[in-house]
Every structure is written in structure tokens, then in C-alpha cells.
mmCIF file of C-alpha atoms in Angstrom:
data_model
loop_
_atom_site.group_PDB
_atom_site.id
_atom_site.type_symbol
_atom_site.label_atom_id
_atom_site.label_comp_id
_atom_site.label_asym_id
_atom_site.label_seq_id
_atom_site.Cartn_x
_atom_site.Cartn_y
_atom_site.Cartn_z
ATOM 1 C CA MET A 16 -12.360 -7.534 -37.280
ATOM 2 C CA SER A 17 -9.706 -7.994 -39.956
ATOM 3 C CA THR A 18 -9.714 -4.231 -40.521
ATOM 4 C CA ASN A 19 -9.005 -3.668 -36.841
ATOM 5 C CA LEU A 20 -6.152 -6.163 -36.895
ATOM 6 C CA ASP A 21 -4.657 -4.524 -39.971
ATOM 7 C CA ALA A 22 -4.828 -1.157 -38.240
ATOM 8 C CA LEU A 23 -3.205 -2.664 -35.150
ATOM 9 C CA VAL A 24 -0.352 -4.136 -37.189
ATOM 10 C CA GLU A 25 0.196 -0.779 -38.862
ATOM 11 C CA ALA A 26 0.098 1.116 -35.556
ATOM 12 C CA TRP A 27 2.177 -1.449 -33.638
ATOM 13 C CA PRO A 28 5.570 0.302 -34.057
ATOM 14 C CA ARG A 29 4.048 3.523 -32.716
ATOM 15 C CA ILE A 30 2.436 1.606 -29.839
ATOM 16 C CA ILE A 31 5.830 0.109 -28.956
ATOM 17 C CA GLY A 32 7.210 3.653 -28.971
ATOM 18 C CA GLY A 33 4.422 4.621 -26.586
ATOM 19 C CA VAL A 34 5.314 1.691 -24.323
ATOM 20 C CA VAL A 35 8.917 2.945 -24.238
ATOM 21 C CA VAL A 36 7.775 6.442 -23.236
ATOM 22 C CA THR A 37 5.488 5.005 -20.551
ATOM 23 C CA THR A 38 8.324 2.827 -19.238
ATOM 24 C CA GLU A 39 10.691 5.799 -19.098
ATOM 25 C CA LEU A 40 8.100 7.836 -17.219
ATOM 26 C CA THR A 41 7.432 4.995 -14.793
ATOM 27 C CA LEU A 42 11.068 4.181 -14.038
ATOM 28 C CA GLY A 43 12.134 7.821 -13.831
ATOM 29 C CA GLY A 44 9.186 8.766 -11.652
ATOM 30 C CA ALA A 45 9.716 5.691 -9.458
ATOM 31 C CA ALA A 46 13.396 6.500 -8.925
ATOM 32 C CA LEU A 47 12.595 10.085 -7.929
ATOM 33 C CA ALA A 48 9.652 8.986 -5.773
ATOM 34 C CA PHE A 49 11.761 6.411 -3.921
ATOM 35 C CA GLY A 50 14.552 8.878 -3.185
ATOM 36 C CA LEU A 51 12.069 11.517 -2.048
ATOM 37 C CA ALA A 52 10.184 8.972 0.058
ATOM 38 C CA LEU A 53 13.349 7.992 1.912
ATOM 39 C CA VAL A 54 14.326 11.600 2.600
ATOM 40 C CA LEU A 55 10.877 12.775 3.654
ATOM 41 C CA GLY A 56 10.095 9.546 5.496
ATOM 42 C CA TYR A 57 13.167 9.918 7.685
ATOM 43 C CA ALA A 58 12.693 13.672 8.057
ATOM 44 C CA VAL A 59 9.087 13.455 9.219
ATOM 45 C CA GLY A 60 10.171 11.081 11.977
ATOM 46 C CA ALA A 61 13.006 13.316 13.172
ATOM 47 C CA HIS A 62 13.036 14.779 16.670
ATOM 48 C CA SER A 63 13.779 18.315 15.487
ATOM 49 C CA ARG A 64 10.727 20.411 14.626
ATOM 50 C CA TRP A 65 12.782 22.352 12.076
ATOM 51 C CA ILE A 66 13.146 19.142 10.076
ATOM 52 C CA ARG A 67 9.853 17.434 10.872
ATOM 53 C CA TYR A 68 7.445 20.291 10.151
ATOM 54 C CA PRO A 69 8.755 21.284 6.675
ATOM 55 C CA ALA A 70 8.790 17.614 5.673
ATOM 56 C CA ARG A 71 5.176 17.248 6.792
ATOM 57 C CA VAL A 72 4.147 20.334 4.806
ATOM 58 C CA VAL A 73 5.755 18.962 1.633
ATOM 59 C CA ILE A 74 4.119 15.561 2.095
ATOM 60 C CA GLU A 75 0.656 16.946 2.687
ATOM 61 C CA PHE A 76 0.912 19.420 -0.190
ATOM 62 C CA PHE A 77 1.865 16.905 -2.869
ATOM 63 C CA ARG A 78 -0.336 14.184 -1.431
ATOM 64 C CA GLY A 79 -3.310 16.493 -1.120
ATOM 65 C CA THR A 80 -3.244 18.005 -4.627
ATOM 66 C CA SER A 81 -4.160 16.389 -7.919
ATOM 67 C CA LEU A 82 -1.451 14.797 -10.041
ATOM 68 C CA LEU A 83 -3.093 16.284 -13.129
ATOM 69 C CA VAL A 84 -2.988 19.785 -11.642
ATOM 70 C CA GLN A 85 0.677 19.308 -10.741
ATOM 71 C CA LEU A 86 1.415 18.252 -14.324
ATOM 72 C CA PHE A 87 -0.371 21.309 -15.679
ATOM 73 C CA TRP A 88 1.491 23.640 -13.320
ATOM 74 C CA LEU A 89 4.875 22.233 -14.280
ATOM 75 C CA PHE A 90 4.177 22.260 -18.014
ATOM 76 C CA TYR A 91 1.865 25.225 -18.602
ATOM 77 C CA VAL A 92 2.329 27.584 -15.641
ATOM 78 C CA LEU A 93 6.084 27.472 -14.989
ATOM 79 C CA PRO A 94 6.853 28.929 -18.459
ATOM 80 C CA LEU A 95 5.001 32.074 -17.346
ATOM 81 C CA PHE A 96 7.769 32.530 -14.769
ATOM 82 C CA GLY A 97 10.530 31.912 -17.289
ATOM 83 C CA TYR A 98 11.093 28.183 -16.659
ATOM 84 C CA GLN A 99 10.391 25.910 -19.623
ATOM 85 C CA LEU A 100 10.746 22.189 -18.862
ATOM 86 C CA GLU A 101 10.738 19.328 -21.346
ATOM 87 C CA PRO A 102 7.556 17.216 -21.308
ATOM 88 C CA MET A 103 9.414 14.098 -20.152
ATOM 89 C CA LEU A 104 11.036 15.990 -17.275
ATOM 90 C CA CYS A 105 7.661 17.451 -16.285
ATOM 91 C CA GLY A 106 6.130 13.981 -16.245
ATOM 92 C CA VAL A 107 8.929 12.471 -14.171
ATOM 93 C CA LEU A 108 8.881 15.385 -11.706
ATOM 94 C CA ALA A 109 5.118 15.299 -11.236
ATOM 95 C CA LEU A 110 5.001 11.530 -10.786
ATOM 96 C CA GLY A 111 8.020 11.522 -8.483
ATOM 97 C CA LEU A 112 6.774 14.340 -6.280
ATOM 98 C CA ASN A 113 3.216 13.032 -6.038
ATOM 99 C CA TYR A 114 3.968 9.389 -5.348
ATOM 100 C CA GLY A 115 7.067 10.237 -3.327
ATOM 101 C CA ALA A 116 4.779 11.992 -0.844
ATOM 102 C CA TYR A 117 2.716 8.816 -0.484
ATOM 103 C CA GLY A 118 5.857 6.705 -0.241
ATOM 104 C CA ALA A 119 7.186 8.898 2.570
ATOM 105 C CA GLU A 120 4.352 7.714 4.802
ATOM 106 C CA VAL A 121 5.230 4.115 3.946
ATOM 107 C CA VAL A 122 8.853 4.713 4.955
ATOM 108 C CA ARG A 123 7.864 6.519 8.154
ATOM 109 C CA GLY A 124 5.462 3.769 9.183
ATOM 110 C CA ALA A 125 7.912 0.964 8.425
ATOM 111 C CA MET A 126 10.735 2.622 10.349
ATOM 112 C CA ALA A 127 8.439 3.274 13.302
ATOM 113 C CA ALA A 128 7.375 -0.386 13.291
ATOM 114 C CA VAL A 129 10.908 -1.641 13.978
ATOM 115 C CA PRO A 130 10.935 -2.786 17.636
ATOM 116 C CA ILE A 131 12.442 -0.232 19.986
ATOM 117 C CA ALA A 132 14.633 -2.984 21.440
ATOM 118 C CA GLN A 133 16.540 -3.089 18.155
ATOM 119 C CA LYS A 134 17.387 0.597 18.458
ATOM 120 C CA GLU A 135 18.387 0.208 22.089
ATOM 121 C CA ALA A 136 20.660 -2.705 21.191
ATOM 122 C CA CYS A 137 22.376 -0.592 18.536
ATOM 123 C CA ILE A 138 23.019 2.166 21.050
ATOM 124 C CA ALA A 139 24.330 -0.337 23.596
ATOM 125 C CA LEU A 140 26.761 -1.691 21.005
ATOM 126 C CA GLY A 141 27.995 1.810 20.234
ATOM 127 C CA PHE A 142 26.755 1.922 16.627
ATOM 128 C CA SER A 143 26.774 5.322 14.971
ATOM 129 C CA PRO A 144 23.350 6.630 13.786
ATOM 130 C CA TRP A 145 24.272 5.856 10.162
ATOM 131 C CA LEU A 146 25.399 2.336 11.054
ATOM 132 C CA GLN A 147 22.230 1.754 13.039
ATOM 133 C CA VAL A 148 20.084 2.594 10.033
ATOM 134 C CA ARG A 149 22.190 0.798 7.416
ATOM 135 C CA LYS A 150 22.896 -2.435 9.249
ATOM 136 C CA VAL A 151 19.945 -2.957 11.583
ATOM 137 C CA LEU A 152 16.939 -0.663 11.232
ATOM 138 C CA PHE A 153 16.524 -0.225 7.470
ATOM 139 C CA PRO A 154 16.845 -3.932 6.505
ATOM 140 C CA GLN A 155 14.022 -4.772 8.906
ATOM 141 C CA ALA A 156 11.886 -1.851 7.770
ATOM 142 C CA TRP A 157 12.581 -2.589 4.093
ATOM 143 C CA VAL A 158 10.780 -5.954 4.304
ATOM 144 C CA GLN A 159 7.666 -4.123 5.483
ATOM 145 C CA MET A 160 8.015 -1.371 2.883
ATOM 146 C CA VAL A 161 8.126 -3.557 -0.232
ATOM 147 C CA PRO A 162 4.440 -4.628 -0.483
ATOM 148 C CA PRO A 163 2.957 -1.099 -0.114
ATOM 149 C CA LEU A 164 5.689 0.335 -2.353
ATOM 150 C CA THR A 165 4.740 -2.261 -4.977
ATOM 151 C CA ASN A 166 1.167 -0.985 -4.888
ATOM 152 C CA LEU A 167 2.405 2.588 -5.282
ATOM 153 C CA LEU A 168 4.594 1.559 -8.211
ATOM 154 C CA ILE A 169 1.600 0.054 -10.022
ATOM 155 C CA GLN A 170 -0.410 3.195 -9.276
ATOM 156 C CA LEU A 171 2.457 5.286 -10.647
ATOM 157 C CA LEU A 172 2.437 3.241 -13.868
ATOM 158 C CA LYS A 173 -1.262 3.912 -14.312
ATOM 159 C CA GLY A 174 -0.826 7.560 -13.342
ATOM 160 C CA SER A 175 1.699 7.975 -16.159
ATOM 161 C CA ALA A 176 -1.266 7.848 -18.574
ATOM 162 C CA LEU A 177 -1.948 11.490 -17.671
ATOM 163 C CA ALA A 178 1.269 12.450 -19.465
ATOM 164 C CA SER A 179 -0.663 12.499 -22.734
ATOM 165 C CA PHE A 180 -2.124 15.818 -21.506
ATOM 166 C CA ILE A 181 1.328 17.424 -21.712
ATOM 167 C CA LEU A 182 1.954 16.338 -25.304
ATOM 168 C CA LEU A 183 3.874 13.147 -24.547
ATOM 169 C CA GLN A 184 3.151 10.354 -27.000
ATOM 170 C CA ASP A 185 2.912 7.630 -24.398
ATOM 171 C CA LEU A 186 0.936 4.396 -24.522
ATOM 172 C CA THR A 187 -2.388 6.093 -23.778
ATOM 173 C CA TYR A 188 -1.785 8.615 -26.564
ATOM 174 C CA GLN A 189 -1.023 5.868 -29.085
ATOM 175 C CA ILE A 190 -4.074 3.871 -28.024
ATOM 176 C CA GLU A 191 -6.214 6.949 -28.596
ATOM 177 C CA GLN A 192 -4.718 7.277 -32.077
ATOM 178 C CA LEU A 193 -5.585 3.630 -32.728
ATOM 179 C CA ARG A 194 -9.145 4.305 -31.621
ATOM 180 C CA ARG A 195 -9.439 7.202 -34.019
ATOM 181 C CA GLY A 196 -7.995 5.118 -36.838
ATOM 182 C CA THR A 197 -10.329 2.161 -36.341
ATOM 183 C CA GLY A 198 -13.356 3.911 -34.886
ATOM 184 C CA ASP A 199 -13.664 0.942 -32.524
ATOM 185 C CA THR A 200 -13.343 2.075 -28.909
ATOM 186 C CA ILE A 201 -13.695 -1.397 -27.404
ATOM 187 C CA PHE A 202 -10.951 -2.872 -29.585
ATOM 188 C CA ALA A 203 -8.475 -0.015 -29.144
ATOM 189 C CA PHE A 204 -8.819 0.316 -25.395
ATOM 190 C CA GLY A 205 -8.947 -3.466 -25.065
ATOM 191 C CA VAL A 206 -5.457 -3.534 -26.560
ATOM 192 C CA GLY A 207 -4.398 -0.798 -24.151
ATOM 193 C CA LEU A 208 -5.886 -2.699 -21.224
ATOM 194 C CA ILE A 209 -3.864 -5.821 -22.058
ATOM 195 C CA ILE A 210 -0.606 -3.911 -22.500
ATOM 196 C CA TYR A 211 -0.999 -2.010 -19.237
ATOM 197 C CA PHE A 212 -1.770 -5.297 -17.471
ATOM 198 C CA VAL A 213 1.374 -6.927 -18.873
ATOM 199 C CA LEU A 214 3.505 -3.961 -17.771
ATOM 200 C CA ALA A 215 1.949 -3.966 -14.294
ATOM 201 C CA TYR A 216 2.413 -7.706 -13.929
ATOM 202 C CA ALA A 217 6.069 -7.456 -14.983
ATOM 203 C CA LEU A 218 6.652 -4.795 -12.320
ATOM 204 C CA THR A 219 4.892 -6.973 -9.754
ATOM 205 C CA LEU A 220 7.162 -9.923 -10.551
ATOM 206 C CA VAL A 221 10.250 -7.736 -10.166
ATOM 207 C CA MET A 222 9.038 -6.438 -6.807
ATOM 208 C CA ASN A 223 8.214 -9.982 -5.683
ATOM 209 C CA VAL A 224 11.848 -10.895 -6.301
ATOM 210 C CA VAL A 225 12.924 -7.837 -4.305
ATOM 211 C CA GLU A 226 10.676 -8.904 -1.419
ATOM 212 C CA ILE A 227 11.978 -12.488 -1.452
ATOM 213 C CA ARG A 228 15.580 -11.283 -1.348
ATOM 214 C CA ALA A 229 14.810 -8.801 1.441
ATOM 215 C CA LYS A 230 13.193 -11.504 3.571
ATOM 216 C CA ARG A 231 16.032 -13.925 2.871
ATOM 217 C CA ARG A 232 18.576 -11.429 4.177
ATOM 218 C CA LEU A 233 16.756 -11.468 7.507
ATOM 219 C CA GLY A 234 16.281 -15.239 7.491
ATOM 220 C CA LEU A 235 12.510 -14.875 7.237
ATOM 221 C CA GLY A 236 11.893 -16.911 4.114
ATOM 222 C CA PRO A 237 13.316 -19.145 1.395
ATOM 223 C CA SER A 238 15.871 -17.990 -1.131
ATOM 224 C CA LEU A 239 14.896 -17.098 -4.675
ATOM 225 C CA ARG A 240 16.456 -20.354 -5.891
ATOM 226 C CA GLU A 241 14.297 -22.323 -3.466
ATOM 227 C CA VAL A 242 11.167 -20.463 -4.517
ATOM 228 C CA LEU A 243 11.821 -21.140 -8.195
ATOM 229 C CA SER A 244 12.815 -24.792 -7.708
ATOM 230 C CA ILE A 245 10.288 -27.416 -8.762
ATOM 231 C CA LYS A 246 9.403 -29.699 -5.896
ATOM 232 C CA PRO A 247 9.039 -33.387 -6.752
ATOM 233 C CA ASP A 248 5.548 -34.788 -6.974
ATOM 234 C CA ARG A 249 4.391 -36.745 -3.919
ATOM 235 C CA GLY A 250 3.925 -39.818 -6.095
ATOM 236 C CA ASP A 251 7.525 -39.613 -7.285
ATOM 237 C CA GLU A 252 8.710 -39.501 -3.673
ATOM 238 C CA LEU A 253 6.713 -42.642 -2.880
ATOM 239 C CA VAL A 254 8.135 -44.404 -5.908
ATOM 240 C CA GLY A 255 11.637 -43.495 -4.749
ATOM 241 C CA VAL A 256 10.922 -44.894 -1.281
ATOM 242 C CA GLY A 257 9.614 -48.142 -2.722
ATOM 243 C CA ARG A 258 12.789 -48.598 -4.699
#
């Protein structure tokens, strides 16, 4: 056991470097996925067939093909056509395109779930289409989007582990190096399991804050300050009353 711990201490700086690479992949892929999800989500709900059909094709293509295959195409096949991309860019593109396609369905569903009366009220008030979306429709849809988008974000974090196949020294790569150094699979991947859990939990906490703020804007829940405040114990309240 002491040998494993010594190996872990020695490999720790490299593992931290792997965590940084994984974080960069996750945040970059999430940013691209979110932007793509908004564009495709709105497009697939458009009235025009010329907008709706191409958006649907893109969604189904990237949602229906393997993330690993997409990574391999971007990194190993594109150079055959004269386009050489950096490994980090390939990872971000693959993650963004794949999970953006899933996110587009979340956006479409959330926008469609906004009551039609809200849209009719916007038209009656003379709001422009952009103002309708920005001030009325999107804030209501955003509250419904956050929970499923949180799930997709966690999935994206775990999907970033495939980046080790395109020569990126991410967390999974460094954990594999630790396994080879110690010869103890359970110990090495146990360390990886804990680190991935911590990263996923941190992302969940951030998204919980986003959800609380989104609900507060609509008056549907307490503020973040109220959520974090410590309520007095019932016994303390009774003591105060007695005094």
C-alpha cells in the first residue's frame, strides 16, 4: 500500500495536469455544445422547412453516430483531406457537436413547453420576435432546460475520457500511466473514480446555483442567499418565545 501511495505522490503533478486538460475539454466542449444547442433547437422549431429540415439532419447525424468515431474522423481522417487539427481542438469539436445535438432537443422541448398564451400576449403587446424570446419565452424555457442540461454536462465530462485515444494526456491517460507504474488496477482507477466524482459534483453544484437563480428571476423559488442561510433550530425559536 505504501508503494502505491509513493507512486501516487510522484504521479500527482501529472494527474493535476490531466485534470486541467479534462477541464479544458469539458468547458470548451460545453460552450460549443450550448451554442449549437440554442441554434439548432430554435432552428428545428422554425416554421420554414428550409431551416427546420437541415437542422434536423444535423441533429440526427451527430446524435446517431458514436462520439469515438467522430473523434477518430476529426483527428485521423481529416488529415487525409489536407486538414490537420490540434488534438485539443478535435476533442472540443467532437464533444461540442455530439452533445450539442442532444442539447438541441432539450432546447426545442423547453421552448415548445412555454404556454401558447405567453406568445399570444407578446404579440398583443407588439413585442418584436427577438424581444419575445429574450424577455418572455427564453427565461421561462431556461428554467426547464437547466436540469437536463446538467445531466448532459456530466455526460460530457465523462465523455471527455475518450480524448486519450487522440493522444491527449487527460485525466484518464494519467490514471492509466499510474496503473502501469503501480501494477494495481483497483488502486489506480479508484483514484480516477474519486477525481471524476469530485469534478462531476463541482459541476452539479454550479448548475444548481444556475437553476436557483433562473427560478428566482421568475419568482418560482427562494434566492441563493435564502437557500444558503442557516435556519434557526426549532428549539432556539421556542427559547426565544419563552424569553
